[in-house]
PDB file of C-alpha atoms and ligand atoms in Angstrom:
ATOM      1  CA  VAL A   1      96.600 110.209 134.741  1.00 98.00           C
ATOM      2  CA  TYR A   2      95.577 108.858 131.338  1.00 98.00           C
ATOM      3  CA  HIS A   3      93.902 105.546 132.010  1.00 98.00           C
ATOM      4  CA  LEU A   4      93.513 103.502 128.825  1.00 98.00           C
ATOM      5  CA  ALA A   5      94.394 100.058 130.172  1.00 98.00           C
ATOM      6  CA  ALA A   6      91.652  97.448 129.801  1.00 98.00           C
ATOM      7  CA  TYR A   7      90.901  94.121 128.227  1.00 98.00           C
ATOM      8  CA  ALA A   8      88.448  95.541 125.721  1.00 98.00           C
ATOM      9  CA  ALA A   9      86.962  92.307 124.372  1.00 97.00           C
ATOM     10  CA  GLU A  10      83.339  93.351 124.705  1.00 97.00           C
ATOM     11  CA  GLY A  11      81.724  90.240 123.201  1.00 96.00           C
ATOM     12  CA  LEU A  12      83.970  87.897 125.174  1.00 98.00           C
ATOM     13  CA  SER A  13      83.243  89.679 128.450  1.00 98.00           C
ATOM     14  CA  HIS A  14      80.066  87.591 128.974  1.00 98.00           C
ATOM     15  CA  PHE A  15      82.245  84.510 129.246  1.00 98.00           C
ATOM     16  CA  ILE A  16      85.043  86.003 131.360  1.00 98.00           C
ATOM     17  CA  ARG A  17      82.953  87.990 133.774  1.00 98.00           C
ATOM     18  CA  ARG A  18      85.200  87.734 136.821  1.00 98.00           C
ATOM     19  CA  TYR A  19      88.325  88.514 134.808  1.00 98.00           C
ATOM     20  CA  ASN A  20      86.540  91.449 133.191  1.00 98.00           C
ATOM     21  CA  TYR A  21      85.495  93.017 136.492  1.00 98.00           C
ATOM     22  CA  GLN A  22      88.828  92.361 138.167  1.00 98.00           C
ATOM     23  CA  ASN A  23      90.845  93.858 135.357  1.00 98.00           C
ATOM     24  CA  ASN A  24      88.598  96.580 133.993  1.00 98.00           C
ATOM     25  CA  LEU A  25      86.712  97.642 137.117  1.00 98.00           C
ATOM     26  CA  VAL A  26      88.859  96.798 140.179  1.00 98.00           C
ATOM     27  CA  GLY A  27      92.030  97.662 138.217  1.00 98.00           C
ATOM     28  CA  SER A  28      90.545 101.085 137.472  1.00 99.00           C
ATOM     29  CA  ILE A  29      89.521 101.577 141.083  1.00 98.00           C
ATOM     30  CA  ASN A  30      93.127 100.909 142.167  1.00 98.00           C
ATOM     31  CA  LEU A  31      94.170 103.792 139.918  1.00 98.00           C
ATOM     32  CA  ILE A  32      91.401 106.046 141.211  1.00 98.00           C
ATOM     33  CA  ASN A  33      92.419 105.381 144.833  1.00 98.00           C
ATOM     34  CA  LEU A  34      96.032 106.292 144.079  1.00 98.00           C
ATOM     35  CA  SER A  35      94.962 109.328 142.067  1.00 98.00           C
ATOM     36  CA  VAL A  36      92.993 110.619 145.057  1.00 98.00           C
ATOM     37  CA  LEU A  37      95.880 109.906 147.438  1.00 98.00           C
ATOM     38  CA  HIS A  38      98.379 111.676 145.189  1.00 98.00           C
ATOM     39  CA  GLU A  39      96.030 114.581 144.469  1.00 98.00           C
ATOM     40  CA  ILE A  40      96.616 114.368 140.739  1.00 98.00           C
ATOM     41  CA  LYS A  41      95.509 117.168 138.448  1.00 97.00           C
ATOM     42  CA  CYS A  42      93.068 115.212 136.279  1.00 98.00           C
ATOM     43  CA  PHE A  43      92.070 111.606 135.595  1.00 98.00           C
ATOM     44  CA  VAL A  44      91.307 110.933 131.926  1.00 99.00           C
ATOM     45  CA  PHE A  45      89.352 107.737 131.423  1.00 99.00           C
ATOM     46  CA  THR A  46      88.576 105.937 128.189  1.00 98.00           C
ATOM     47  CA  SER A  47      85.141 104.489 128.779  1.00 98.00           C
ATOM     48  CA  SER A  48      83.274 103.155 125.733  1.00 98.00           C
ATOM     49  CA  ILE A  49      80.179 103.464 123.573  1.00 97.00           C
ATOM     50  CA  ALA A  50      79.383 100.071 125.162  1.00 97.00           C
ATOM     51  CA  VAL A  51      77.878 101.918 128.149  1.00 98.00           C
ATOM     52  CA  TYR A  52      74.866 102.919 126.013  1.00 97.00           C
ATOM     53  CA  GLY A  53      73.733  99.366 125.239  1.00 96.00           C
ATOM     54  CA  ALA A  54      70.861  99.136 122.752  1.00 94.00           C
ATOM     55  CA  ASN A  55      69.951 102.793 123.081  1.00 89.00           C
ATOM     56  CA  GLN A  56      68.595 105.147 120.422  1.00 92.00           C
ATOM     57  CA  VAL A  57      71.029 106.120 117.675  1.00 92.00           C
ATOM     58  CA  PRO A  58      72.933 108.281 117.244  1.00 96.00           C
ATOM     59  CA  MET A  59      73.825 107.911 120.906  1.00 96.00           C
ATOM     60  CA  THR A  60      74.236 111.170 122.798  1.00 98.00           C
ATOM     61  CA  GLU A  61      75.832 111.830 126.173  1.00 98.00           C
ATOM     62  CA  ASP A  62      72.507 112.809 127.782  1.00 97.00           C
ATOM     63  CA  LEU A  63      71.054 109.294 127.339  1.00 98.00           C
ATOM     64  CA  THR A  64      70.844 107.095 130.420  1.00 97.00           C
ATOM     65  CA  PRO A  65      73.399 104.328 129.907  1.00 97.00           C
ATOM     66  CA  GLN A  66      71.990 100.800 129.706  1.00 97.00           C
ATOM     67  CA  PRO A  67      75.056  98.610 129.220  1.00 97.00           C
ATOM     68  CA  GLU A  68      74.246  95.073 128.135  1.00 96.00           C
ATOM     69  CA  ASP A  69      77.487  93.230 128.733  1.00 97.00           C
ATOM     70  CA  PRO A  70      80.045  92.996 131.554  1.00 98.00           C
ATOM     71  CA  TYR A  71      82.544  95.113 129.618  1.00 98.00           C
ATOM     72  CA  GLY A  72      80.061  97.994 129.266  1.00 98.00           C
ATOM     73  CA  ILE A  73      78.884  97.546 132.848  1.00 98.00           C
ATOM     74  CA  SER A  74      82.468  97.797 134.141  1.00 98.00           C
ATOM     75  CA  LYS A  75      83.077 100.939 132.085  1.00 98.00           C
ATOM     76  CA  TYR A  76      79.906 102.573 133.391  1.00 98.00           C
ATOM     77  CA  ALA A  77      80.736 101.548 136.971  1.00 99.00           C
ATOM     78  CA  VAL A  78      84.105 103.304 136.641  1.00 99.00           C
ATOM     79  CA  GLU A  79      82.342 106.401 135.278  1.00 98.00           C
ATOM     80  CA  LEU A  80      80.034 106.418 138.309  1.00 98.00           C
ATOM     81  CA  ASP A  81      82.935 105.881 140.676  1.00 98.00           C
ATOM     82  CA  LEU A  82      84.783 108.833 139.141  1.00 98.00           C
ATOM     83  CA  ARG A  83      81.744 110.990 139.787  1.00 98.00           C
ATOM     84  CA  ALA A  84      81.629 109.794 143.404  1.00 98.00           C
ATOM     85  CA  ALA A  85      85.369 110.460 143.799  1.00 98.00           C
ATOM     86  CA  GLN A  86      84.905 113.946 142.395  1.00 98.00           C
ATOM     87  CA  HIS A  87      82.083 114.595 144.826  1.00 98.00           C
ATOM     88  CA  GLN A  88      83.874 113.177 147.848  1.00 98.00           C
ATOM     89  CA  PHE A  89      87.506 114.076 147.159  1.00 98.00           C
ATOM     90  CA  GLY A  90      87.385 116.671 144.368  1.00 98.00           C
ATOM     91  CA  LEU A  91      89.034 114.325 141.863  1.00 98.00           C
ATOM     92  CA  ASN A  92      88.991 116.103 138.489  1.00 98.00           C
ATOM     93  CA  HIS A  93      88.267 113.783 135.617  1.00 98.00           C
ATOM     94  CA  ILE A  94      87.307 113.657 131.938  1.00 99.00           C
ATOM     95  CA  ILE A  95      85.488 110.687 130.448  1.00 99.00           C
ATOM     96  CA  PHE A  96      85.665 109.662 126.791  1.00 98.00           C
ATOM     97  CA  ARG A  97      83.424 107.129 125.121  1.00 98.00           C
ATOM     98  CA  PRO A  98      85.267 106.063 121.968  1.00 98.00           C
ATOM     99  CA  HIS A  99      83.988 103.434 119.541  1.00 97.00           C
ATOM    100  CA  ASN A 100      85.496 101.015 117.043  1.00 97.00           C
ATOM    101  CA  VAL A 101      88.912 102.613 116.896  1.00 98.00           C
ATOM    102  CA  TYR A 102      91.374 101.321 114.294  1.00 98.00           C
ATOM    103  CA  GLY A 103      94.687 102.256 112.745  1.00 98.00           C
ATOM    104  CA  GLU A 104      98.359 101.466 112.533  1.00 98.00           C
ATOM    105  CA  HIS A 105      99.930  99.681 115.526  1.00 97.00           C
ATOM    106  CA  GLN A 106      96.640  98.197 116.616  1.00 97.00           C
ATOM    107  CA  ASN A 107      96.620  94.675 118.002  1.00 96.00           C
ATOM    108  CA  ILE A 108      95.465  92.594 115.012  1.00 97.00           C
ATOM    109  CA  GLY A 109      96.206  89.283 116.719  1.00 96.00           C
ATOM    110  CA  ASP A 110      93.259  89.061 119.117  1.00 97.00           C
ATOM    111  CA  LYS A 111      90.418  87.088 117.563  1.00 96.00           C
ATOM    112  CA  TYR A 112      87.964  88.399 120.157  1.00 97.00           C
ATOM    113  CA  ARG A 113      88.159  92.076 119.322  1.00 96.00           C
ATOM    114  CA  ASN A 114      88.944  94.787 116.728  1.00 96.00           C
ATOM    115  CA  VAL A 115      86.960  93.654 113.691  1.00 97.00           C
ATOM    116  CA  ILE A 116      89.109  95.626 111.239  1.00 98.00           C
ATOM    117  CA  GLY A 117      92.307  94.043 112.583  1.00 98.00           C
ATOM    118  CA  ILE A 118      90.677  90.598 112.582  1.00 98.00           C
ATOM    119  CA  PHE A 119      89.636  90.948 108.922  1.00 98.00           C
ATOM    120  CA  MET A 120      93.067  92.202 107.861  1.00 98.00           C
ATOM    121  CA  ASN A 121      94.785  89.361 109.699  1.00 98.00           C
ATOM    122  CA  GLN A 122      92.462  86.848 108.033  1.00 98.00           C
ATOM    123  CA  ILE A 123      93.198  88.281 104.574  1.00 98.00           C
ATOM    124  CA  LEU A 124      96.958  88.151 105.213  1.00 97.00           C
ATOM    125  CA  GLN A 125      96.563  84.496 106.215  1.00 97.00           C
ATOM    126  CA  GLY A 126      94.434  83.667 103.152  1.00 96.00           C
ATOM    127  CA  LYS A 127      91.484  82.761 105.356  1.00 96.00           C
ATOM    128  CA  PRO A 128      87.818  83.662 104.816  1.00 97.00           C
ATOM    129  CA  LEU A 129      86.503  86.632 106.792  1.00 97.00           C
ATOM    130  CA  THR A 130      84.265  85.543 109.653  1.00 96.00           C
ATOM    131  CA  VAL A 131      81.114  87.636 110.076  1.00 97.00           C
ATOM    132  CA  PHE A 132      78.618  87.155 112.889  1.00 96.00           C
ATOM    133  CA  GLY A 133      75.014  87.151 111.685  1.00 96.00           C
ATOM    134  CA  ASP A 134      74.065  88.770 108.376  1.00 96.00           C
ATOM    135  CA  GLY A 135      76.733  91.480 108.524  1.00 97.00           C
ATOM    136  CA  GLU A 136      74.093  94.213 108.541  1.00 97.00           C
ATOM    137  CA  GLN A 137      75.003  95.431 112.034  1.00 96.00           C
ATOM    138  CA  THR A 138      76.304  99.012 111.913  1.00 96.00           C
ATOM    139  CA  ARG A 139      79.242 100.712 113.559  1.00 96.00           C
ATOM    140  CA  ALA A 140      81.003 104.043 112.971  1.00 97.00           C
ATOM    141  CA  PHE A 141      84.678 103.156 112.695  1.00 98.00           C
ATOM    142  CA  SER A 142      87.072 105.719 114.131  1.00 98.00           C
ATOM    143  CA  TYR A 143      90.543 106.292 112.764  1.00 98.00           C
ATOM    144  CA  ILE A 144      93.061 106.612 115.601  1.00 98.00           C
ATOM    145  CA  ASP A 145      94.082 110.169 114.615  1.00 97.00           C
ATOM    146  CA  ASP A 146      90.479 111.285 115.158  1.00 97.00           C
ATOM    147  CA  VAL A 147      90.533 110.019 118.740  1.00 98.00           C
ATOM    148  CA  ALA A 148      93.976 110.018 120.364  1.00 98.00           C
ATOM    149  CA  PRO A 149      94.829 113.733 119.940  1.00 97.00           C
ATOM    150  CA  VAL A 150      91.508 114.802 121.468  1.00 98.00           C
ATOM    151  CA  VAL A 151      92.079 112.546 124.480  1.00 98.00           C
ATOM    152  CA  ALA A 152      95.675 113.768 124.799  1.00 98.00           C
ATOM    153  CA  ARG A 153      94.965 117.486 124.878  1.00 97.00           C
ATOM    154  CA  SER A 154      91.732 117.322 126.856  1.00 98.00           C
ATOM    155  CA  VAL A 155      93.467 118.135 130.153  1.00 98.00           C
ATOM    156  CA  LEU A 156      94.413 121.541 128.718  1.00 98.00           C
ATOM    157  CA  VAL A 157      90.749 122.435 128.146  1.00 98.00           C
ATOM    158  CA  PRO A 158      89.165 123.596 131.428  1.00 95.00           C
ATOM    159  CA  GLY A 159      85.631 123.213 130.044  1.00 97.00           C
ATOM    160  CA  ALA A 160      86.228 119.481 129.643  1.00 98.00           C
ATOM    161  CA  TYR A 161      86.679 118.805 133.350  1.00 98.00           C
ATOM    162  CA  GLY A 162      83.909 116.734 134.862  1.00 98.00           C
ATOM    163  CA  GLU A 163      82.373 116.045 131.449  1.00 98.00           C
ATOM    164  CA  VAL A 164      81.630 112.950 129.347  1.00 98.00           C
ATOM    165  CA  PHE A 165      82.319 112.973 125.597  1.00 98.00           C
ATOM    166  CA  ASN A 166      81.631 110.667 122.709  1.00 98.00           C
ATOM    167  CA  VAL A 167      84.648 110.707 120.443  1.00 98.00           C
ATOM    168  CA  GLY A 168      85.320 109.196 117.006  1.00 97.00           C
ATOM    169  CA  GLY A 169      83.857 108.755 113.536  1.00 96.00           C
ATOM    170  CA  ASP A 170      80.352 109.911 112.601  1.00 94.00           C
ATOM    171  CA  GLN A 171      79.574 107.751 109.605  1.00 96.00           C
ATOM    172  CA  PRO A 172      78.027 104.335 110.325  1.00 96.00           C
ATOM    173  CA  TYR A 173      78.850 101.403 108.039  1.00 97.00           C
ATOM    174  CA  THR A 174      77.538  97.874 107.983  1.00 97.00           C
ATOM    175  CA  VAL A 175      80.063  95.121 108.531  1.00 97.00           C
ATOM    176  CA  ASN A 176      79.360  94.001 104.937  1.00 97.00           C
ATOM    177  CA  GLU A 177      80.317  97.481 103.701  1.00 98.00           C
ATOM    178  CA  LEU A 178      83.448  97.311 105.837  1.00 98.00           C
ATOM    179  CA  VAL A 179      84.409  94.035 104.152  1.00 98.00           C
ATOM    180  CA  ARG A 180      84.119  95.720 100.752  1.00 98.00           C
ATOM    181  CA  VAL A 181      86.303  98.656 101.828  1.00 98.00           C
ATOM    182  CA  ILE A 182      88.992  96.377 103.276  1.00 98.00           C
ATOM    183  CA  GLY A 183      88.879  94.111 100.206  1.00 98.00           C
ATOM    184  CA  GLU A 184      89.405  97.121  97.939  1.00 98.00           C
ATOM    185  CA  ALA A 185      92.362  98.306 100.012  1.00 98.00           C
ATOM    186  CA  PHE A 186      94.006  94.878  99.616  1.00 98.00           C
ATOM    187  CA  GLY A 187      92.893  94.562  95.972  1.00 98.00           C
ATOM    188  CA  VAL A 188      91.049  91.299  96.670  1.00 97.00           C
ATOM    189  CA  THR A 189      87.480  90.030  96.842  1.00 96.00           C
ATOM    190  CA  PRO A 190      87.472  88.381 100.262  1.00 95.00           C
ATOM    191  CA  GLU A 191      85.869  85.034 100.858  1.00 96.00           C
ATOM    192  CA  MET A 192      83.300  85.167 103.638  1.00 96.00           C
ATOM    193  CA  THR A 193      82.074  82.801 106.306  1.00 96.00           C
ATOM    194  CA  TYR A 194      78.837  83.839 107.968  1.00 96.00           C
ATOM    195  CA  LEU A 195      78.581  82.563 111.549  1.00 95.00           C
ATOM    196  CA  PRO A 196      75.456  82.456 113.737  1.00 94.00           C
ATOM    197  CA  THR A 197      74.436  85.834 115.149  1.00 94.00           C
ATOM    198  CA  ARG A 198      76.077  86.578 118.464  1.00 92.00           C
ATOM    199  CA  ASN A 199      74.567  88.529 121.311  1.00 91.00           C
ATOM    200  CA  GLU A 200      75.527  92.119 120.473  1.00 92.00           C
ATOM    201  CA  VAL A 201      73.950  95.525 119.965  1.00 92.00           C
ATOM    202  CA  LYS A 202      72.829  95.701 116.315  1.00 94.00           C
ATOM    203  CA  HIS A 203      73.281  99.429 115.681  1.00 93.00           C
ATOM    204  CA  ALA A 204      75.813 101.446 117.676  1.00 92.00           C
ATOM    205  CA  PHE A 205      77.048 104.846 116.601  1.00 94.00           C
ATOM    206  CA  SER A 206      77.136 108.146 118.366  1.00 96.00           C
ATOM    207  CA  ALA A 207      76.885 111.907 117.881  1.00 97.00           C
ATOM    208  CA  HIS A 208      79.939 114.086 118.539  1.00 97.00           C
ATOM    209  CA  THR A 209      78.527 117.605 118.713  1.00 97.00           C
ATOM    210  CA  LYS A 210      79.458 117.918 122.388  1.00 98.00           C
ATOM    211  CA  ALA A 211      83.121 117.062 121.766  1.00 98.00           C
ATOM    212  CA  GLU A 212      83.193 119.398 118.757  1.00 97.00           C
ATOM    213  CA  ALA A 213      81.784 122.252 120.823  1.00 98.00           C
ATOM    214  CA  CYS A 214      84.418 121.740 123.524  1.00 98.00           C
ATOM    215  CA  PHE A 215      87.513 120.759 121.537  1.00 97.00           C
ATOM    216  CA  GLY A 216      86.696 122.249 118.118  1.00 95.00           C
ATOM    217  CA  ALA A 217      85.545 120.422 115.003  1.00 90.00           C
ATOM    218  CA  GLN A 218      88.149 118.545 113.043  1.00 85.00           C
ATOM    219  CA  PRO A 219      87.799 116.868 109.663  1.00 86.00           C
ATOM    220  CA  ALA A 220      87.519 113.114 110.206  1.00 92.00           C
ATOM    221  CA  VAL A 221      89.638 110.671 108.227  1.00 97.00           C
ATOM    222  CA  PRO A 222      87.259 108.788 105.887  1.00 97.00           C
ATOM    223  CA  LEU A 223      87.074 105.010 106.354  1.00 98.00           C
ATOM    224  CA  ALA A 224      88.644 104.151 102.976  1.00 98.00           C
ATOM    225  CA  GLU A 225      91.605 106.423 103.668  1.00 98.00           C
ATOM    226  CA  GLY A 226      92.161 105.174 107.214  1.00 98.00           C
ATOM    227  CA  VAL A 227      91.879 101.566 106.064  1.00 98.00           C
ATOM    228  CA  ASP A 228      94.404 102.231 103.254  1.00 98.00           C
ATOM    229  CA  ARG A 229      96.874 103.593 105.796  1.00 98.00           C
ATOM    230  CA  MET A 230      96.378 100.621 108.083  1.00 98.00           C
ATOM    231  CA  VAL A 231      96.674  98.117 105.218  1.00 98.00           C
ATOM    232  CA  GLU A 232      99.997  99.657 104.223  1.00 98.00           C
ATOM    233  CA  TRP A 233     101.179  99.081 107.781  1.00 98.00           C
ATOM    234  CA  VAL A 234      99.824  95.523 108.163  1.00 98.00           C
ATOM    235  CA  ARG A 235     101.432  94.506 104.881  1.00 98.00           C
ATOM    236  CA  ARG A 236     104.767  95.602 106.367  1.00 98.00           C
ATOM    237  CA  VAL A 237     104.374  93.927 109.775  1.00 97.00           C
ATOM    238  CA  GLY A 238     102.593  90.806 108.503  1.00 98.00           C
ATOM    239  CA  SER A 239      99.974  88.582 110.084  1.00 97.00           C
ATOM    240  CA  ARG A 240      99.771  87.576 113.737  1.00 97.00           C
ATOM    241  CA  GLN A 241      98.941  84.253 115.299  1.00 95.00           C
ATOM    242  CA  THR A 242      95.829  84.332 117.440  1.00 92.00           C
ATOM    243  CA  LYS A 243      95.501  82.455 120.702  1.00 93.00           C
ATOM    244  CA  ASP A 244      92.504  81.127 122.567  1.00 96.00           C
ATOM    245  CA  PHE A 245      91.737  83.018 125.778  1.00 97.00           C
ATOM    246  CA  ALA A 246      92.996  80.589 128.424  1.00 95.00           C
ATOM    247  CA  GLY A 247      90.612  81.359 131.267  1.00 96.00           C
ATOM    248  CA  ILE A 248      87.073  81.084 129.877  1.00 98.00           C
ATOM    249  CA  GLU A 249      84.843  81.035 132.983  1.00 98.00           C
ATOM    250  CA  VAL A 250      81.449  80.306 131.395  1.00 98.00           C
ATOM    251  CA  PRO A 251      81.793  78.336 128.142  1.00 97.00           C
ATOM    252  CA  ARG A 252      78.021  78.053 127.692  1.00 97.00           C
ATOM    253  CA  GLY A 253      76.960  79.698 124.426  1.00 95.00           C
ATOM    254  CA  LEU A 254      80.453  80.778 123.429  1.00 96.00           C
ATOM    255  CA  PRO A 255      80.075  82.007 119.812  1.00 94.00           C
ATOM    256  CA  ALA A 256      81.229  79.776 116.958  1.00 86.00           C
ATOM    257  CA  GLY A 257      84.913  80.201 116.161  1.00 85.00           C
ATOM    258  CA  TRP A 258      85.816  81.192 119.715  1.00 93.00           C
TER     259      TRP A 258
HETATM  260  N1  NAD B 301      89.723 100.096 120.500  1.00 83.53           N
HETATM  261  C1  NAD B 301      88.482 100.517 120.576  1.00 83.53           C
HETATM  262  O1  NAD B 301      87.739 100.473 119.616  1.00 83.53           O
HETATM  263  C2  NAD B 301      87.951 101.087 121.860  1.00 83.53           C
HETATM  264  C3  NAD B 301      86.649 101.588 121.866  1.00 83.53           C
HETATM  265  C4  NAD B 301      86.141 102.135 123.056  1.00 83.53           C
HETATM  266  C5  NAD B 301      86.927 102.178 124.155  1.00 83.53           C
HETATM  267  N2  NAD B 301      88.190 101.679 124.119  1.00 83.53           N
HETATM  268  C6  NAD B 301      88.983 101.745 125.325  1.00 83.53           C
HETATM  269  O2  NAD B 301      90.167 102.448 125.041  1.00 83.53           O
HETATM  270  C7  NAD B 301      91.250 101.896 125.791  1.00 83.53           C
HETATM  271  C8  NAD B 301      92.366 101.501 124.872  1.00 83.53           C
HETATM  272  O3  NAD B 301      91.885 100.526 123.956  1.00 83.53           O
HETATM  273  P1  NAD B 301      92.843  99.815 122.917  1.00 83.53           P
HETATM  274  O4  NAD B 301      91.987  99.348 121.819  1.00 83.53           O
HETATM  275  O5  NAD B 301      94.017 100.681 122.642  1.00 83.53           O
HETATM  276  O6  NAD B 301      93.269  98.532 123.753  1.00 83.53           O
HETATM  277  P2  NAD B 301      94.617  97.697 123.736  1.00 83.53           P
HETATM  278  O7  NAD B 301      94.266  96.320 124.182  1.00 83.53           O
HETATM  279  O8  NAD B 301      95.322  97.855 122.428  1.00 83.53           O
HETATM  280  O9  NAD B 301      95.452  98.439 124.841  1.00 83.53           O
HETATM  281  C9  NAD B 301      95.146  98.304 126.196  1.00 83.53           C
HETATM  282  C10 NAD B 301      96.441  98.065 126.936  1.00 83.53           C
HETATM  283  O10 NAD B 301      96.126  97.930 128.316  1.00 83.53           O
HETATM  284  C11 NAD B 301      96.984  96.957 128.853  1.00 83.53           C
HETATM  285  N3  NAD B 301      96.384  96.423 130.086  1.00 83.53           N
HETATM  286  C12 NAD B 301      95.232  95.739 130.204  1.00 83.53           C
HETATM  287  N4  NAD B 301      94.994  95.426 131.483  1.00 83.53           N
HETATM  288  C13 NAD B 301      96.017  95.926 132.209  1.00 83.53           C
HETATM  289  C14 NAD B 301      96.344  95.926 133.585  1.00 83.53           C
HETATM  290  N5  NAD B 301      95.554  95.342 134.481  1.00 83.53           N
HETATM  291  N6  NAD B 301      97.479  96.542 133.961  1.00 83.53           N
HETATM  292  C15 NAD B 301      98.285  97.129 133.048  1.00 83.53           C
HETATM  293  N7  NAD B 301      98.020  97.159 131.745  1.00 83.53           N
HETATM  294  C16 NAD B 301      96.902  96.567 131.316  1.00 83.53           C
HETATM  295  C17 NAD B 301      97.105  95.918 127.756  1.00 83.53           C
HETATM  296  O11 NAD B 301      98.237  95.120 127.927  1.00 83.53           O
HETATM  297  C18 NAD B 301      97.182  96.803 126.518  1.00 83.53           C
HETATM  298  O12 NAD B 301      98.511  97.147 126.238  1.00 83.53           O
HETATM  299  C19 NAD B 301      90.660 100.735 126.585  1.00 83.53           C
HETATM  300  O13 NAD B 301      90.334 101.199 127.867  1.00 83.53           O
HETATM  301  C20 NAD B 301      89.406 100.383 125.828  1.00 83.53           C
HETATM  302  O14 NAD B 301      88.442  99.788 126.683  1.00 83.53           O
HETATM  303  C21 NAD B 301      88.717 101.145 122.983  1.00 83.53           C
END
């Protein structure tokens, strides 16, 4: 079982707590129950770098997770439940903690998540790029081809069973640097709108030596190249309309623009 379903809007999860836990935690537990009942071979779960919270960087798998938002808490709860299901029922599993994945076919129409898709959609619509805070927060953006194949073939690697792996790009960039890279790919100098800082981890990027040791090192696609590939695709498919999330549960302190 490859379990990638989630509503991965980390920043929004504060304001849709019940929805987050029902979908991302209880939904996952439904799959774990059935996986135990059907005695599946292996349960592959895409957790997230969000489990680390504001931990030391680069984040490594041996750190004690300290998730800071309901999205990260739900991911870590599923990780713990998988461990309990392994212990109790022998459920084999592999956990991946990806981060800031982007690439062709990504959903660029959700204003609550996927900063690269959001920026590209805004450029296509001739709108200014909205940046929370000063844009100096750092993330290591991960091109899809550096993540998906590792997840896909993990079940064929016996040493991966029962383990947790960070997976994705190594090189952190500030959001301001990301804007420059995306602007260059489109051949424009984007207009910017700086919004008040939102509650988020300032620096989040992880080390991948454990995944490299288990699955082999692979050359990562540099940000400029991955962004070029995605821009070529978004130019073909065009912009997307974004919708407000209909079921905000706690509107207090909802960030500007949401
Ligand atoms: N994109 C990232 O940067 C990133 C980073 C870390 C972890 N992840 C995790 O990787 C996984 C895939 O992320 P993505 O960016 O491809 O997300 P995505 O939103 O593009 O895809 C998730 C899919 O899950 C489906 N889904 C959600 N809830 C469901 C439910 N209850 N039942 C059935 N389907 C449901 C959605 O409709 C969507 O098609 C998620 O679990 C996400 O939390 C993503």
